[in-house]
Amino acid sequence: MEAADASSAPPPAEGRVVWVNGPIVVGAGPGGLSVAACLRARGVPCVVLDRADCIASLWQRRTYDRLRLHLPRQFCELPGMPFPDHYPEYPTKRQFVDYLQAYAERAGVQPRFNQAVTSARYDRAAGLWRVRAADALADDDVASAASTEYIGRWLVVATGENAERIVPEFDGAQDFAGPVSHVSEYKCGEAYRGKRVLVVGCGNSGMEVCLDLCDHNALPSMVVRDAKVHVLPREMFGVATFSVAVFLLRFLPLWLVDAVLVLLARLFLGDLEKLGIRRPAGGPLELKNARGRTPVLDIGALARIRSGHIQVVPGIKRFFRGGAELVDGRRVAADAVILATGYHSNVPQWLKGSDFFTQEGYPRVPFPHGWKGESGLYSVGFTRRGLSGVSSDAVKVAQDIAVEWEKQTSTR
């Protein structure tokens, strides 16, 4: 059996069982990097596994070029390392990736890549976690790949809320003549210049992709499936809306802060119902915390909707060769379809024998207590509170494991 007591250990040979002298961390995104850095700062070694061949593969491989952090940088810093002073208030995708790479290098975190975790189960007889990972490259068949079993005392689930694409099924999709892609494949609008593009989804990604398509002289139509979404200005009087919300929450209950945000949004953005966008019954923060429905922060898409460059349409009833029939009976022509339909957790697919996570892949215990389970099981990055929630989880998890680690090492 091979022993691994630090994330810098060399990758195991095919088919070996690996003893991990410390926590097994699944996921090398911001959550996995954060908890690994916090553990190492406390002298606790760990092994970080990731199915991709790079850190933060969602950010590096599955995001569009114009993406920026939607919140000010002070709310997106990982534990122990601020953003560089020269970074703008809303860092770009490239800047954030550079920050993550520098963060990993500074902390000495070296994940084991191309390790697709297929199962993790707690062995009660041994008091240990058994994590099986396929030694597979991105294009390999995971089911037929050789596998490695990692065995350790602690398991940290850090695969995040956006591990897998959501791809809805539509009647007549096979009849549509043009390309259909997920927003994770979209880079920029140059390839769609002059084309009619149906963007399914009106979240931050859907709005921003429509804006980018307009900038490249494409003709986007945005599908608002349930016709209800909270849209807030990114800034109010030069102050980030999120900063305003955080400040108000110090003094007011959440429901009242939501009421203030909706009122201010109406003052700044006007009546969005005239544009085909209606607000849900619940407030923006309430829905974010309870259901993970992030409000849209407008960075210019609403102006393009008002000018007619972006057409807002209701849900799709079915596709036909040249476009889609909508639920209100209208037809919209399209040369291509982009599904800005989001992502979901994949934890239930591989975490076995534990009811800590729901079928949707979130901890059953609500925030702020959902970071710790039983038998050495932890989670990082499932708070529905973005990168600030990731950082909070990572600090708590590392502190808790460090206490147990010290107890074990002191008795050896």
Short mmCIF file of C-alpha atoms in Angstrom, two decimals:
data_model
loop_
_atom_site.label_atom_id
_atom_site.label_comp_id
_atom_site.label_asym_id
_atom_site.label_seq_id
_atom_site.Cartn_x
_atom_site.Cartn_y
_atom_site.Cartn_z
CA MET A 1 0.00 0.00 0.00
CA GLU A 2 1.32 3.44 -0.92
CA ALA A 3 1.30 6.17 1.72
CA ALA A 4 0.50 9.78 0.90
CA ASP A 5 0.94 12.40 3.58
CA ALA A 6 0.91 15.61 1.54
CA SER A 7 -0.70 17.04 -1.58
CA SER A 8 2.73 17.23 -3.20
CA ALA A 9 3.13 13.44 -3.22
CA PRO A 10 3.62 11.86 -6.66
CA PRO A 11 0.58 10.29 -8.30
CA PRO A 12 0.03 6.62 -7.47
CA ALA A 13 0.70 3.82 -9.87
CA GLU A 14 -2.22 2.17 -11.61
CA GLY A 15 -4.47 0.14 -9.37
CA ARG A 16 -2.71 0.90 -6.09
CA VAL A 17 -4.39 1.43 -2.75
CA VAL A 18 -3.19 4.70 -1.23
CA TRP A 19 -3.16 5.48 2.48
CA VAL A 20 -3.73 9.21 3.00
CA ASN A 21 -2.11 10.60 6.11
CA GLY A 22 -4.69 13.35 6.50
CA PRO A 23 -7.95 14.42 4.84
CA ILE A 24 -9.00 13.38 1.34
CA VAL A 25 -10.30 16.50 -0.42
CA VAL A 26 -12.46 15.95 -3.52
CA GLY A 27 -12.39 18.94 -5.84
CA ALA A 28 -9.65 21.41 -6.83
CA GLY A 29 -11.80 24.47 -7.32
CA PRO A 30 -11.89 27.44 -4.92
CA GLY A 31 -13.39 25.23 -2.18
CA GLY A 32 -10.81 22.46 -2.39
CA LEU A 33 -7.92 24.89 -2.69
CA SER A 34 -9.17 26.94 0.27
CA VAL A 35 -9.55 24.05 2.67
CA ALA A 36 -6.24 22.49 1.57
CA ALA A 37 -4.44 25.81 2.14
CA CYS A 38 -6.05 26.24 5.57
CA LEU A 39 -5.13 22.67 6.53
CA ARG A 40 -1.51 23.08 5.45
CA ALA A 41 -1.29 26.36 7.37
CA ARG A 42 -2.16 24.33 10.47
CA GLY A 43 0.35 21.63 9.68
CA VAL A 44 -2.21 19.10 8.49
CA PRO A 45 -1.28 17.29 5.23
CA CYS A 46 -3.98 16.34 2.74
CA VAL A 47 -4.52 14.94 -0.72
CA VAL A 48 -6.66 16.87 -3.22
CA LEU A 49 -8.30 14.91 -6.06
CA ASP A 50 -9.84 16.38 -9.20
CA ARG A 51 -11.21 14.80 -12.37
CA ALA A 52 -9.86 17.61 -14.58
CA ASP A 53 -6.25 18.33 -15.52
CA CYS A 54 -6.11 21.77 -13.92
CA ILE A 55 -7.32 23.69 -10.90
CA ALA A 56 -10.70 25.46 -11.08
CA SER A 57 -11.67 23.74 -14.33
CA LEU A 58 -15.11 25.39 -14.26
CA TRP A 59 -13.47 28.80 -14.42
CA GLN A 60 -10.74 27.81 -16.86
CA ARG A 61 -12.67 25.61 -19.28
CA ARG A 62 -16.40 26.30 -18.91
CA THR A 63 -16.83 30.06 -18.71
CA TYR A 64 -17.14 32.77 -21.35
CA ASP A 65 -14.36 35.22 -22.08
CA ARG A 66 -16.03 38.42 -20.86
CA LEU A 67 -16.90 36.99 -17.45
CA ARG A 68 -16.02 39.02 -14.38
CA LEU A 69 -16.71 38.33 -10.73
CA HIS A 70 -20.22 39.57 -10.09
CA LEU A 71 -19.41 40.77 -6.56
CA PRO A 72 -16.69 43.20 -5.43
CA ARG A 73 -13.36 41.54 -4.89
CA GLN A 74 -13.38 41.96 -1.08
CA PHE A 75 -16.28 39.47 -0.93
CA CYS A 76 -14.48 36.93 -3.11
CA GLU A 77 -11.08 36.54 -1.46
CA LEU A 78 -9.97 33.14 -0.24
CA PRO A 79 -8.64 32.68 3.31
CA GLY A 80 -5.23 34.15 3.97
CA MET A 81 -4.62 35.90 0.66
CA PRO A 82 -6.18 39.16 -0.59
CA PHE A 83 -6.40 40.04 -4.26
CA PRO A 84 -3.49 42.07 -5.66
CA ASP A 85 -3.89 45.81 -5.13
CA HIS A 86 -3.88 46.50 -8.86
CA TYR A 87 -6.91 44.29 -9.50
CA PRO A 88 -10.15 46.13 -10.34
CA GLU A 89 -13.17 45.97 -8.06
CA TYR A 90 -14.65 43.27 -10.30
CA PRO A 91 -11.72 41.05 -11.43
CA THR A 92 -11.86 39.41 -14.84
CA LYS A 93 -11.99 35.68 -15.40
CA ARG A 94 -8.28 35.63 -16.28
CA GLN A 95 -7.36 37.63 -13.22
CA PHE A 96 -9.35 35.33 -10.97
CA VAL A 97 -7.74 32.22 -12.46
CA ASP A 98 -4.30 33.81 -12.00
CA TYR A 99 -5.23 34.55 -8.39
CA LEU A 100 -6.26 30.92 -7.79
CA GLN A 101 -3.04 29.61 -9.33
CA ALA A 102 -0.97 31.96 -7.18
CA TYR A 103 -3.01 30.93 -4.16
CA ALA A 104 -2.32 27.23 -4.74
CA GLU A 105 1.39 27.85 -5.34
CA ARG A 106 1.74 30.00 -2.24
CA ALA A 107 0.04 27.36 -0.07
CA GLY A 108 1.94 24.49 -1.67
CA VAL A 109 -1.25 22.74 -2.81
CA GLN A 110 -0.59 20.34 -5.69
CA PRO A 111 -3.74 18.38 -6.54
CA ARG A 112 -3.74 14.95 -8.15
CA PHE A 113 -5.40 15.59 -11.47
CA ASN A 114 -7.29 13.21 -13.78
CA GLN A 115 -8.69 11.45 -10.71
CA ALA A 116 -12.44 11.13 -11.30
CA VAL A 117 -14.00 10.04 -8.03
CA THR A 118 -16.58 7.35 -8.72
CA SER A 119 -17.45 6.37 -5.13
CA ALA A 120 -16.74 7.34 -1.55
CA ARG A 121 -17.97 5.22 1.32
CA TYR A 122 -17.31 5.14 5.05
CA ASP A 123 -15.98 1.80 6.30
CA ARG A 124 -17.43 1.62 9.81
CA ALA A 125 -15.49 -1.46 10.76
CA ALA A 126 -12.18 0.25 10.02
CA GLY A 127 -13.30 3.78 10.91
CA LEU A 128 -11.96 5.05 7.58
CA TRP A 129 -13.17 6.54 4.31
CA ARG A 130 -12.61 4.60 1.10
CA VAL A 131 -12.55 6.82 -1.96
CA ARG A 132 -12.28 5.19 -5.38
CA ALA A 133 -11.10 7.32 -8.29
CA ALA A 134 -10.75 6.42 -11.96
CA ASP A 135 -7.31 7.21 -13.36
CA ALA A 136 -8.85 8.82 -16.41
CA LEU A 137 -8.01 11.62 -18.77
CA ALA A 138 -10.77 13.98 -19.85
CA ASP A 139 -11.74 11.95 -22.93
CA ASP A 140 -11.38 8.51 -21.34
CA ASP A 141 -14.22 6.19 -20.50
CA VAL A 142 -14.28 6.41 -16.68
CA ALA A 143 -16.12 3.11 -16.37
CA SER A 144 -13.32 1.19 -18.10
CA ALA A 145 -10.37 3.14 -16.68
CA ALA A 146 -8.06 1.74 -14.04
CA SER A 147 -8.86 2.97 -10.56
CA THR A 148 -7.08 3.92 -7.37
CA GLU A 149 -8.51 3.61 -3.87
CA TYR A 150 -7.62 6.32 -1.38
CA ILE A 151 -8.10 5.48 2.31
CA GLY A 152 -8.13 8.08 5.06
CA ARG A 153 -9.71 9.29 8.27
CA TRP A 154 -11.44 12.37 6.86
CA LEU A 155 -13.33 13.20 3.67
CA VAL A 156 -13.91 16.77 2.52
CA VAL A 157 -16.47 17.20 -0.28
CA ALA A 158 -15.49 20.31 -2.24
CA THR A 159 -16.88 19.61 -5.71
CA GLY A 160 -19.24 22.56 -5.37
CA GLU A 161 -22.69 23.51 -6.52
CA ASN A 162 -21.79 23.71 -10.23
CA ALA A 163 -20.22 20.33 -11.00
CA GLU A 164 -22.53 19.19 -13.80
CA ARG A 165 -24.41 20.97 -16.57
CA ILE A 166 -28.21 21.10 -16.54
CA VAL A 167 -29.49 20.23 -20.01
CA PRO A 168 -33.32 20.24 -20.19
CA GLU A 169 -35.20 18.11 -22.65
CA PHE A 170 -37.48 19.84 -25.16
CA ASP A 171 -40.08 18.42 -27.50
CA GLY A 172 -38.85 18.44 -31.07
CA ALA A 173 -35.24 19.19 -30.13
CA GLN A 174 -34.08 16.56 -32.63
CA ASP A 175 -35.87 18.47 -35.41
CA PHE A 176 -33.98 21.73 -34.87
CA ALA A 177 -31.54 22.27 -37.74
CA GLY A 178 -29.00 24.49 -36.00
CA PRO A 179 -26.40 23.83 -33.27
CA VAL A 180 -27.53 23.49 -29.66
CA SER A 181 -24.90 24.09 -26.99
CA HIS A 182 -24.66 24.69 -23.26
CA VAL A 183 -23.37 28.02 -22.00
CA SER A 184 -20.37 26.13 -20.60
CA GLU A 185 -19.20 25.81 -24.25
CA TYR A 186 -19.70 29.49 -25.08
CA LYS A 187 -16.63 31.71 -25.30
CA CYS A 188 -17.66 34.80 -27.25
CA GLY A 189 -20.22 35.94 -29.79
CA GLU A 190 -17.92 36.18 -32.80
CA ALA A 191 -19.07 32.79 -34.14
CA TYR A 192 -22.69 33.99 -34.03
CA ARG A 193 -22.24 37.28 -35.87
CA GLY A 194 -25.37 38.05 -37.90
CA LYS A 195 -27.20 34.96 -36.61
CA ARG A 196 -30.46 34.64 -34.70
CA VAL A 197 -29.66 33.02 -31.37
CA LEU A 198 -32.17 31.68 -28.87
CA VAL A 199 -30.70 31.89 -25.35
CA VAL A 200 -32.63 29.69 -22.92
CA GLY A 201 -32.30 31.14 -19.43
CA CYS A 202 -32.36 34.61 -17.90
CA GLY A 203 -29.90 34.33 -15.02
CA ASN A 204 -26.59 36.16 -14.88
CA SER A 205 -25.12 33.91 -17.58
CA GLY A 206 -28.12 34.22 -19.90
CA MET A 207 -28.23 38.00 -19.57
CA GLU A 208 -24.48 38.37 -20.06
CA VAL A 209 -24.34 36.04 -23.06
CA CYS A 210 -27.16 38.01 -24.70
CA LEU A 211 -25.22 41.21 -24.07
CA ASP A 212 -22.08 39.67 -25.56
CA LEU A 213 -24.02 38.46 -28.59
CA CYS A 214 -25.28 42.00 -29.15
CA ASP A 215 -21.72 43.32 -28.98
CA HIS A 216 -20.87 40.93 -31.83
CA ASN A 217 -23.89 41.95 -33.94
CA ALA A 218 -25.85 38.77 -33.36
CA LEU A 219 -29.63 38.80 -32.84
CA PRO A 220 -30.43 37.20 -29.46
CA SER A 221 -33.81 36.24 -28.03
CA MET A 222 -33.80 35.41 -24.32
CA VAL A 223 -36.19 32.77 -23.00
CA VAL A 224 -37.60 33.64 -19.57
CA ARG A 225 -39.06 30.25 -18.78
CA ASP A 226 -41.10 31.04 -15.65
CA ALA A 227 -41.20 34.79 -16.44
CA LYS A 228 -40.04 35.62 -12.91
CA VAL A 229 -36.56 36.72 -11.92
CA HIS A 230 -35.05 39.32 -9.61
CA VAL A 231 -32.89 41.84 -11.45
CA LEU A 232 -30.87 44.30 -9.37
CA PRO A 233 -28.48 47.04 -10.43
CA ARG A 234 -24.88 46.00 -9.86
CA GLU A 235 -24.25 49.34 -8.14
CA MET A 236 -26.33 52.03 -6.47
CA PHE A 237 -24.87 55.54 -6.17
CA GLY A 238 -21.45 54.11 -6.94
CA VAL A 239 -21.70 51.45 -4.20
CA ALA A 240 -22.05 47.74 -4.98
CA THR A 241 -25.59 46.50 -4.35
CA PHE A 242 -24.20 43.52 -2.47
CA SER A 243 -22.30 45.87 -0.16
CA VAL A 244 -25.52 47.76 0.51
CA ALA A 245 -27.27 44.49 1.35
CA VAL A 246 -24.49 43.35 3.70
CA PHE A 247 -24.58 46.70 5.49
CA LEU A 248 -28.36 46.69 5.90
CA LEU A 249 -28.36 43.12 7.23
CA ARG A 250 -26.39 44.34 10.25
CA PHE A 251 -29.40 46.34 11.42
CA LEU A 252 -32.50 44.98 9.68
CA PRO A 253 -34.16 41.56 9.28
CA LEU A 254 -33.71 39.81 5.95
CA TRP A 255 -37.31 40.35 4.80
CA LEU A 256 -36.99 44.08 5.31
CA VAL A 257 -33.65 44.23 3.49
CA ASP A 258 -35.28 42.38 0.61
CA ALA A 259 -38.08 44.94 0.53
CA VAL A 260 -35.56 47.78 0.44
CA LEU A 261 -33.59 46.12 -2.38
CA VAL A 262 -36.71 45.58 -4.48
CA LEU A 263 -37.78 49.20 -3.94
CA LEU A 264 -34.35 50.53 -4.88
CA ALA A 265 -34.21 48.22 -7.91
CA ARG A 266 -37.50 49.61 -9.14
CA LEU A 267 -36.21 53.16 -8.69
CA PHE A 268 -32.96 52.45 -10.55
CA LEU A 269 -34.19 50.03 -13.22
CA GLY A 270 -37.82 50.99 -13.69
CA ASP A 271 -40.81 48.70 -14.24
CA LEU A 272 -39.38 45.48 -15.67
CA GLU A 273 -42.81 43.93 -16.28
CA LYS A 274 -43.04 46.13 -19.36
CA LEU A 275 -39.99 44.25 -20.64
CA GLY A 276 -41.50 40.82 -19.96
CA ILE A 277 -39.64 40.28 -16.69
CA ARG A 278 -41.67 39.83 -13.49
CA ARG A 279 -40.28 39.53 -9.99
CA PRO A 280 -40.98 36.39 -7.89
CA ALA A 281 -43.00 36.57 -4.70
CA GLY A 282 -39.99 35.88 -2.47
CA GLY A 283 -37.28 38.49 -2.01
CA PRO A 284 -33.87 38.23 -3.76
CA LEU A 285 -31.92 37.31 -0.62
CA GLU A 286 -34.62 34.94 0.62
CA LEU A 287 -34.63 33.00 -2.65
CA LYS A 288 -30.84 33.00 -2.81
CA ASN A 289 -30.54 31.51 0.67
CA ALA A 290 -33.44 29.07 0.44
CA ARG A 291 -33.23 27.85 -3.16
CA GLY A 292 -29.90 29.06 -4.50
CA ARG A 293 -31.63 31.35 -7.01
CA THR A 294 -29.09 34.11 -7.50
CA PRO A 295 -30.52 37.52 -8.43
CA VAL A 296 -29.31 38.96 -11.71
CA LEU A 297 -26.96 41.92 -11.39
CA ASP A 298 -27.52 44.07 -14.45
CA ILE A 299 -24.39 45.21 -16.30
CA GLY A 300 -26.11 46.51 -19.44
CA ALA A 301 -28.48 43.83 -20.70
CA LEU A 302 -31.61 45.73 -19.66
CA ALA A 303 -30.63 48.68 -21.85
CA ARG A 304 -30.32 46.31 -24.81
CA ILE A 305 -33.73 44.83 -24.01
CA ARG A 306 -35.27 48.30 -23.95
CA SER A 307 -33.61 49.19 -27.25
CA GLY A 308 -34.97 46.02 -28.86
CA HIS A 309 -31.58 44.42 -29.46
CA ILE A 310 -32.49 41.61 -27.06
CA GLN A 311 -35.98 40.15 -27.41
CA VAL A 312 -37.54 38.64 -24.27
CA VAL A 313 -39.78 35.64 -24.98
CA PRO A 314 -41.68 33.18 -22.76
CA GLY A 315 -40.99 29.46 -22.36
CA ILE A 316 -40.51 27.01 -25.21
CA LYS A 317 -43.30 24.58 -26.08
CA ARG A 318 -41.39 22.71 -28.76
CA PHE A 319 -38.68 23.11 -31.37
CA PHE A 320 -39.06 22.88 -35.13
CA ARG A 321 -36.45 22.98 -37.88
CA GLY A 322 -36.03 26.74 -38.03
CA GLY A 323 -36.72 27.80 -34.47
CA ALA A 324 -39.13 27.26 -31.59
CA GLU A 325 -42.80 27.52 -30.80
CA LEU A 326 -43.40 29.36 -27.53
CA VAL A 327 -45.93 28.58 -24.80
CA ASP A 328 -48.04 31.57 -25.87
CA GLY A 329 -48.34 30.17 -29.40
CA ARG A 330 -45.87 32.51 -31.08
CA ARG A 331 -42.96 31.24 -33.14
CA VAL A 332 -39.42 32.57 -32.97
CA ALA A 333 -36.83 31.91 -35.67
CA ALA A 334 -33.37 30.78 -34.60
CA ASP A 335 -30.13 29.72 -36.25
CA ALA A 336 -28.61 28.46 -32.98
CA VAL A 337 -29.61 27.71 -29.39
CA ILE A 338 -27.54 28.34 -26.26
CA LEU A 339 -28.73 26.73 -23.04
CA ALA A 340 -27.95 29.07 -20.15
CA THR A 341 -29.70 26.61 -17.87
CA GLY A 342 -27.12 26.36 -15.13
CA TYR A 343 -25.43 23.58 -13.22
CA HIS A 344 -26.06 21.21 -10.34
CA SER A 345 -24.15 19.29 -7.70
CA ASN A 346 -23.01 15.75 -8.51
CA VAL A 347 -22.35 14.55 -4.94
CA PRO A 348 -25.25 12.01 -4.84
CA GLN A 349 -23.68 10.23 -7.82
CA TRP A 350 -20.55 9.20 -5.91
CA LEU A 351 -21.04 9.67 -2.14
CA LYS A 352 -22.50 6.37 -0.95
CA GLY A 353 -24.09 5.25 2.30
CA SER A 354 -24.51 8.75 3.73
CA ASP A 355 -27.63 10.85 4.16
CA PHE A 356 -25.68 14.03 4.92
CA PHE A 357 -26.50 15.37 1.43
CA THR A 358 -29.96 15.59 -0.11
CA GLN A 359 -30.84 14.08 -3.48
CA GLU A 360 -30.17 17.53 -4.96
CA GLY A 361 -26.61 17.41 -3.62
CA TYR A 362 -26.79 19.93 -0.77
CA PRO A 363 -26.22 19.37 2.98
CA ARG A 364 -29.48 18.58 4.78
CA VAL A 365 -28.50 20.80 7.67
CA PRO A 366 -29.00 24.43 6.64
CA PHE A 367 -26.42 27.20 6.76
CA PRO A 368 -24.40 27.94 8.87
CA HIS A 369 -24.11 24.38 10.18
CA GLY A 370 -23.94 22.36 6.96
CA TRP A 371 -20.16 22.12 6.84
CA LYS A 372 -19.79 19.13 9.18
CA GLY A 373 -21.30 15.67 9.00
CA GLU A 374 -20.57 12.47 10.89
CA SER A 375 -17.60 10.10 10.82
CA GLY A 376 -15.12 12.65 9.54
CA LEU A 377 -17.27 13.91 6.66
CA TYR A 378 -17.14 17.63 5.77
CA SER A 379 -18.38 19.89 2.99
CA VAL A 380 -17.02 23.13 1.56
CA GLY A 381 -18.82 25.39 -0.90
CA PHE A 382 -22.46 24.32 -0.62
CA THR A 383 -23.81 27.35 1.26
CA ARG A 384 -25.35 29.09 -1.77
CA ARG A 385 -23.34 32.12 -0.64
CA GLY A 386 -20.67 32.22 -3.31
CA LEU A 387 -16.99 32.58 -2.59
CA SER A 388 -17.55 34.16 0.82
CA GLY A 389 -19.41 31.00 1.83
CA VAL A 390 -16.55 28.89 0.45
CA SER A 391 -14.03 30.77 2.60
CA SER A 392 -16.16 30.51 5.72
CA ASP A 393 -16.58 26.75 5.28
CA ALA A 394 -12.88 26.19 4.60
CA VAL A 395 -11.78 27.94 7.77
CA LYS A 396 -14.25 26.01 9.94
CA VAL A 397 -13.43 22.65 8.39
CA ALA A 398 -9.68 23.13 8.69
CA GLN A 399 -9.94 24.22 12.31
CA ASP A 400 -12.09 21.24 13.22
CA ILE A 401 -9.87 18.69 11.48
CA ALA A 402 -6.72 20.28 12.93
CA VAL A 403 -8.02 19.67 16.46
CA GLU A 404 -8.58 15.99 15.72
CA TRP A 405 -5.27 15.75 13.89
CA GLU A 406 -3.39 17.12 16.88
CA LYS A 407 -5.11 14.64 19.17
CA GLN A 408 -4.11 11.73 16.97
CA THR A 409 -0.52 12.84 16.41
CA SER A 410 0.03 13.57 20.11
CA THR A 411 -0.84 9.98 21.02
CA ARG A 412 1.52 8.39 18.52
#
